[in-house]
mmCIF file of C-alpha atoms in Angstrom:
data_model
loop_
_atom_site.group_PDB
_atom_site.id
_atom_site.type_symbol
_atom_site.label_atom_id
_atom_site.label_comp_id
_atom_site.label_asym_id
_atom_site.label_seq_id
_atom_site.Cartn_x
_atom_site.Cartn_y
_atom_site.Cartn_z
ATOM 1 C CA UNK A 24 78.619 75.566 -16.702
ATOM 2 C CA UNK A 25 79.469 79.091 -14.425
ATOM 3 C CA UNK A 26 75.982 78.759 -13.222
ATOM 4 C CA UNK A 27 75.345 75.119 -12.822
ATOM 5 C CA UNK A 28 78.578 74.592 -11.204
ATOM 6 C CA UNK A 29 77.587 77.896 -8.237
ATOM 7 C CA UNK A 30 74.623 75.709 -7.830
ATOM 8 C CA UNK A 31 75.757 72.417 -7.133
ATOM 9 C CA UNK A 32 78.798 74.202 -4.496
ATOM 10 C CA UNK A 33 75.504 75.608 -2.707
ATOM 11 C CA UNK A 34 74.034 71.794 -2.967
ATOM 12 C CA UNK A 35 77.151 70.487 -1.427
ATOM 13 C CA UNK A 36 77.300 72.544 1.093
ATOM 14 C CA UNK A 37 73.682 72.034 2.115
ATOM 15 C CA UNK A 38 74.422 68.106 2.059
ATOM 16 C CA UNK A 39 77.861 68.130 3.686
ATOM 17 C CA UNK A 40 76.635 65.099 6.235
ATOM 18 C CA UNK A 41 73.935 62.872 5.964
ATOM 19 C CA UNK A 42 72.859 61.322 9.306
ATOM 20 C CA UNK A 43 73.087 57.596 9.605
ATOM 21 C CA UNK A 44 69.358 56.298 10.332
ATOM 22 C CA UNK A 45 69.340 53.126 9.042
ATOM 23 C CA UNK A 46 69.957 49.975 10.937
ATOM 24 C CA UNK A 47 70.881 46.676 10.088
ATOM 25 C CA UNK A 48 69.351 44.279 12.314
ATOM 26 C CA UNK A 49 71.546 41.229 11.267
ATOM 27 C CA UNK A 50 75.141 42.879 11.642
ATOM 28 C CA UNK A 51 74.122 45.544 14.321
ATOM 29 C CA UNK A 52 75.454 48.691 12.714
ATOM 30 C CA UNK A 53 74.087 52.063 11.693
ATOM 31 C CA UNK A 54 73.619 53.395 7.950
ATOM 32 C CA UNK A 55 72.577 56.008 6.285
ATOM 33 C CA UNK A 56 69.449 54.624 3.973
ATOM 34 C CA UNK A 57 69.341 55.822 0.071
ATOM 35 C CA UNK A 58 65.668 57.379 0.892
ATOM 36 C CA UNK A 59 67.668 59.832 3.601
ATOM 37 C CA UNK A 60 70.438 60.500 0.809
ATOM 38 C CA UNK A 61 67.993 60.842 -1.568
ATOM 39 C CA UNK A 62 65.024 63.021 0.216
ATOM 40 C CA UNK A 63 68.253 65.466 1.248
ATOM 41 C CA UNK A 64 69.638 66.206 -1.828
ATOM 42 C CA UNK A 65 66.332 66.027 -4.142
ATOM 43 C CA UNK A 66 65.190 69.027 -1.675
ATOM 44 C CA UNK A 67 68.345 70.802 -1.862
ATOM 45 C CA UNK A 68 68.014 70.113 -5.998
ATOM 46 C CA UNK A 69 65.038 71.394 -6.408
ATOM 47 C CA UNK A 70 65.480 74.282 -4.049
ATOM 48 C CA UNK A 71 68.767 75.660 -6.128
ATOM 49 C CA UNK A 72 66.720 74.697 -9.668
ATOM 50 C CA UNK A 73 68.513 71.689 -10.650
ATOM 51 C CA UNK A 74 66.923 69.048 -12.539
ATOM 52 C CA UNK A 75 67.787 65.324 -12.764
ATOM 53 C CA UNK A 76 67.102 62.052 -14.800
ATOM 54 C CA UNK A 77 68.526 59.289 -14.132
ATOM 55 C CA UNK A 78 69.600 56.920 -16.549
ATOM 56 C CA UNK A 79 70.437 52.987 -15.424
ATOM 57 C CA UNK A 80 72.662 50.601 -17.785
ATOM 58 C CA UNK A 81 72.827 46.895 -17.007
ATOM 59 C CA UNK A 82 76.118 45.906 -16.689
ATOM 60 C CA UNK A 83 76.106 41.966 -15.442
ATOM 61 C CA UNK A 84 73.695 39.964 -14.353
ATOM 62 C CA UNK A 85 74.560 36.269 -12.986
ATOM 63 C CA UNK A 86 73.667 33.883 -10.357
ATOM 64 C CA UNK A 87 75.902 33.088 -7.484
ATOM 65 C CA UNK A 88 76.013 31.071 -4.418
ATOM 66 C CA UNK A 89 75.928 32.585 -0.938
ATOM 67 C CA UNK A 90 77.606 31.105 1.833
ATOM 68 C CA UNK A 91 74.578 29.156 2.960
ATOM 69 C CA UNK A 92 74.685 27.009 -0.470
ATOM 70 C CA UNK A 93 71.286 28.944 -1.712
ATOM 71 C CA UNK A 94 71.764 30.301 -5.324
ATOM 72 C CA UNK A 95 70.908 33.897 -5.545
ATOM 73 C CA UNK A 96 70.948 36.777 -8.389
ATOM 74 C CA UNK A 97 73.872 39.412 -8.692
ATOM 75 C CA UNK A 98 73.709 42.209 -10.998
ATOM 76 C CA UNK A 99 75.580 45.099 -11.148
ATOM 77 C CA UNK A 100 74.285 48.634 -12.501
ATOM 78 C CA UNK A 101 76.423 51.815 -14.023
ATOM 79 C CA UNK A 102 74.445 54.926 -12.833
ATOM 80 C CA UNK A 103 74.385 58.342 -15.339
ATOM 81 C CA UNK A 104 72.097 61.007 -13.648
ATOM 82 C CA UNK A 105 71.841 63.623 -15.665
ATOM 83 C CA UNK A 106 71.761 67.177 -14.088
ATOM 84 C CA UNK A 107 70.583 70.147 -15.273
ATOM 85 C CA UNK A 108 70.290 73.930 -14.769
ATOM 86 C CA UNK A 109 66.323 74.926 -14.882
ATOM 87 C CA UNK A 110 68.008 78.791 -15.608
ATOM 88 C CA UNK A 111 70.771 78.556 -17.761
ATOM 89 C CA UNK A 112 70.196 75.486 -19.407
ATOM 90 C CA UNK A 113 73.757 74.218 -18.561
ATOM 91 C CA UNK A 114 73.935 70.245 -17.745
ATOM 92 C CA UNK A 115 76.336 68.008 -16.133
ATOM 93 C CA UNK A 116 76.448 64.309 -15.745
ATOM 94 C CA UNK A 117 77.124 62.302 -12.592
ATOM 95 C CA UNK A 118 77.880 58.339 -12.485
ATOM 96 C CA UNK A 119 77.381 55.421 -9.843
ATOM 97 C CA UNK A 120 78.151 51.796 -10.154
ATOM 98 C CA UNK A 121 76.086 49.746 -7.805
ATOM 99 C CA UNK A 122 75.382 45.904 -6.804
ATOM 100 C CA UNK A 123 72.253 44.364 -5.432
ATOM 101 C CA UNK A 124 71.786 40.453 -4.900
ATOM 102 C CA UNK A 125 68.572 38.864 -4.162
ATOM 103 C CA UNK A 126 66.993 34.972 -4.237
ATOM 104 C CA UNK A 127 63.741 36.985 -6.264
ATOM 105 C CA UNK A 128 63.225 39.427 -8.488
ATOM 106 C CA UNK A 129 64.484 42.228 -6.714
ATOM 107 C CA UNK A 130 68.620 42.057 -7.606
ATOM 108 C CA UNK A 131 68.339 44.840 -10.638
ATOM 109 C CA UNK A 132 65.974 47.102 -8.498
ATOM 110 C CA UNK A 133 68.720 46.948 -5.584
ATOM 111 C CA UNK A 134 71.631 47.640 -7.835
ATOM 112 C CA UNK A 135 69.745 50.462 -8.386
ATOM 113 C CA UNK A 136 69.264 52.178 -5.961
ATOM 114 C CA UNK A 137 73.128 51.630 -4.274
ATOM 115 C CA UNK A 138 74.323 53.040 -8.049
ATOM 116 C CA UNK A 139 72.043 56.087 -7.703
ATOM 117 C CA UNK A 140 72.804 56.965 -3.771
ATOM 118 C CA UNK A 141 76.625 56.671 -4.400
ATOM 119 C CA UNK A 142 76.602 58.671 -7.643
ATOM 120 C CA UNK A 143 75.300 61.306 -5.321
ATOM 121 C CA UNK A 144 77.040 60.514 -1.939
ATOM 122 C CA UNK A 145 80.775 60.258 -3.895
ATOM 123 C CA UNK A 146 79.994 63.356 -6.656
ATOM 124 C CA UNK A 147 78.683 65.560 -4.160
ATOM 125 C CA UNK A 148 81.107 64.760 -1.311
ATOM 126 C CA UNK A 149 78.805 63.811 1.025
ATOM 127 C CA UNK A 150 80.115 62.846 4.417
ATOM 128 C CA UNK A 151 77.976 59.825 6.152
ATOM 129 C CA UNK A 152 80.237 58.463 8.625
ATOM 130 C CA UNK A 153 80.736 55.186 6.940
ATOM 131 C CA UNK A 154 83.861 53.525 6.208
ATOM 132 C CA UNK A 155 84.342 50.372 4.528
ATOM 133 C CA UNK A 156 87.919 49.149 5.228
ATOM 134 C CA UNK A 157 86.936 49.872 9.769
ATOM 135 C CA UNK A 158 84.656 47.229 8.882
ATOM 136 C CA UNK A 159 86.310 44.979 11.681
ATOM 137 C CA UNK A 160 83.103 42.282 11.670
ATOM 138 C CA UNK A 161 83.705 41.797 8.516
ATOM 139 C CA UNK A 162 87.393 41.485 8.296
ATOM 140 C CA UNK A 163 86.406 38.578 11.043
ATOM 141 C CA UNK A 164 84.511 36.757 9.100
ATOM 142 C CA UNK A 165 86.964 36.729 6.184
ATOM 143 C CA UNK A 166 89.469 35.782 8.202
ATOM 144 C CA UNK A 167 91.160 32.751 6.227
ATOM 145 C CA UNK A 168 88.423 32.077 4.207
ATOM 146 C CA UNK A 169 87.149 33.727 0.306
ATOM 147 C CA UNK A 170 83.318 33.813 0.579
ATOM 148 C CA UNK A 171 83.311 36.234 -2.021
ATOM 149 C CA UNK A 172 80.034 35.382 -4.742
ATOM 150 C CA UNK A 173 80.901 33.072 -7.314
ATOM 151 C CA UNK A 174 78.901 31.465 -9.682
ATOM 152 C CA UNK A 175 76.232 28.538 -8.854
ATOM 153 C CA UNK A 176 78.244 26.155 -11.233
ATOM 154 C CA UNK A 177 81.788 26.808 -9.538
ATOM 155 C CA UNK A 178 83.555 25.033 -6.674
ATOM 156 C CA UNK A 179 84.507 26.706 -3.470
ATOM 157 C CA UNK A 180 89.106 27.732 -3.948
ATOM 158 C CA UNK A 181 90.933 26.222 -1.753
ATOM 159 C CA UNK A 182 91.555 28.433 1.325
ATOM 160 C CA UNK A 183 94.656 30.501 1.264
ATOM 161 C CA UNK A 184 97.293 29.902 3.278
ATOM 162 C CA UNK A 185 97.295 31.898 6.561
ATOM 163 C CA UNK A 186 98.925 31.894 10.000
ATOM 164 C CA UNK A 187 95.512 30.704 11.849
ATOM 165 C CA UNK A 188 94.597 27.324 13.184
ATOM 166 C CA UNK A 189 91.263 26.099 11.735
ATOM 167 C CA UNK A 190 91.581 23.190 14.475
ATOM 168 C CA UNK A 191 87.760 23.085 15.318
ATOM 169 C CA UNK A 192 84.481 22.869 13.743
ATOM 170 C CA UNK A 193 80.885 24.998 13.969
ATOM 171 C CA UNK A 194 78.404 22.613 15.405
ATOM 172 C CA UNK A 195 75.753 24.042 13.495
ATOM 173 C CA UNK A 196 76.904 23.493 9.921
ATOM 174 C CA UNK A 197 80.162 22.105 10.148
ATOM 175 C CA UNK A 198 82.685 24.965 9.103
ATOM 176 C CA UNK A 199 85.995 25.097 10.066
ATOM 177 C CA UNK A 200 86.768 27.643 12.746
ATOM 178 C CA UNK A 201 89.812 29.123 14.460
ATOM 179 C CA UNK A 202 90.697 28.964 18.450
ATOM 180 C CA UNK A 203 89.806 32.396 19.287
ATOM 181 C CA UNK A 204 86.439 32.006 17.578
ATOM 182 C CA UNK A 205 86.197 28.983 19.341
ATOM 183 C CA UNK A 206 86.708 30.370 22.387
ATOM 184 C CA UNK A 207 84.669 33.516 22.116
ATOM 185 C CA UNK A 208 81.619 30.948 20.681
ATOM 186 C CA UNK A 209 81.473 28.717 23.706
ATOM 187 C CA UNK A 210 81.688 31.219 26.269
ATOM 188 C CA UNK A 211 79.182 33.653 24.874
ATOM 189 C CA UNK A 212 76.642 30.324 23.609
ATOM 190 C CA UNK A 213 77.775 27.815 25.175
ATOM 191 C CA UNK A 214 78.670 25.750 22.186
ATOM 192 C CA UNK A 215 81.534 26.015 19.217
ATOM 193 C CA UNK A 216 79.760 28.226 16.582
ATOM 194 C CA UNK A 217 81.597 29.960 13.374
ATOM 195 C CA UNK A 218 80.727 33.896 12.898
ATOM 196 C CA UNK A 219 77.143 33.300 10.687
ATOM 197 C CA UNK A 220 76.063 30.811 12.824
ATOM 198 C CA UNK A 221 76.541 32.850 15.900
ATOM 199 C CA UNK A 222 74.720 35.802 14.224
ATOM 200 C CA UNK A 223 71.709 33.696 13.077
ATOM 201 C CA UNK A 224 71.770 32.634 16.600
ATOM 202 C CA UNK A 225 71.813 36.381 17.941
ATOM 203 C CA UNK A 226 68.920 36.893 15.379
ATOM 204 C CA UNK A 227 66.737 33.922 16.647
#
């Protein structure tokens, strides 16, 4: 392991930071893609003779309902990639766990691929820029609400209790929605709109 293990420190260093060149469109915020992650450190692999295989296991696979009522396909992969010294022989083995839902066929293929670039991104300690928890859009929209996937067959919980006023309604589709929301909504579009609604509107 000696020599596998000076290999993968000169990987890691080669790989500290991965710019952020993806975009997403919908949410307006910058990402590094998995083709970035993974065109970086496959070249830095193969340049310090390191071999990989990747090997996927299934986890779950169900269908859920997203927040626009339309039944879609969660599964969730665990990632081994297998990595191994073209020298010395010695071998190591990385893991991932990664989700992808999609309304088609693509759900497995996108669990994938987020179990595979985080394997790398979290074993190598490889700095992005991202953060989850500064994800302030997203703590916005979750504001009083659970839209986390649940199955197709199960009812939306009752909201939790919370210190915000839902006193007024999207005029799109009808959500609830709280004053400074509201607010924000009618000034910016001229009209009472919750958070998706407003995006889809951006997008359009």
């Amino acid at each position: 392991m000696k020599e596998l293990a000076k290999k993968l420190s000169n990987v890691m260093q080669e790989c500290s930071h991965i710019q952020k060149n993806g975009t997403n469109s919908y949410h307006g915020y910058r990402y590094a893609t998995s083709a970035d992650v993974l065109e970086r450190v496959n070249e830095s692999l193969v340049k310090n003779g390191i071999a990989s295989a990747a090997h996927p296991e299934l986890v779950s696979m169900e269908n859920v309902t997203n927040a626009r009522g339309t039944t879609e396909h969660l599964a969730t992969i665990s990632m081994a990639i297998e990595l191994m010294d073209t020298e010395s022989g010695d071998t190591c083995t990385i893991y991932g766990i990664g989700s992808g839902q999609d309304v088609g066929d693509k759900a497995v293929m996108k669990a994938e691929t987020a179990a595979i670039k985080y394997a790398y991104l979290l074993s190598l300690a490889v700095s992005t820029g991202d953060d989850p928890e500064a994800d302030a859009r997203t703590d916005e929209r979750m504001e009083g609400s659970d839209n986390r996937p649940r199955p197709a067959n199960q009812s939306q919980p009752a909201p939790a209790k919370s210190n915000t006023q839902y006193t007024h309604q999207c005029q799109a589709c009808g959500a609830a929605i709280s004053d400074k929301v509201h607010s924000y909504s009618v000034k910016r579009f001229g009209r009472p709109l919750c958070m998706d609604c407003q995006h889809a509107q951006k997008s359009a």
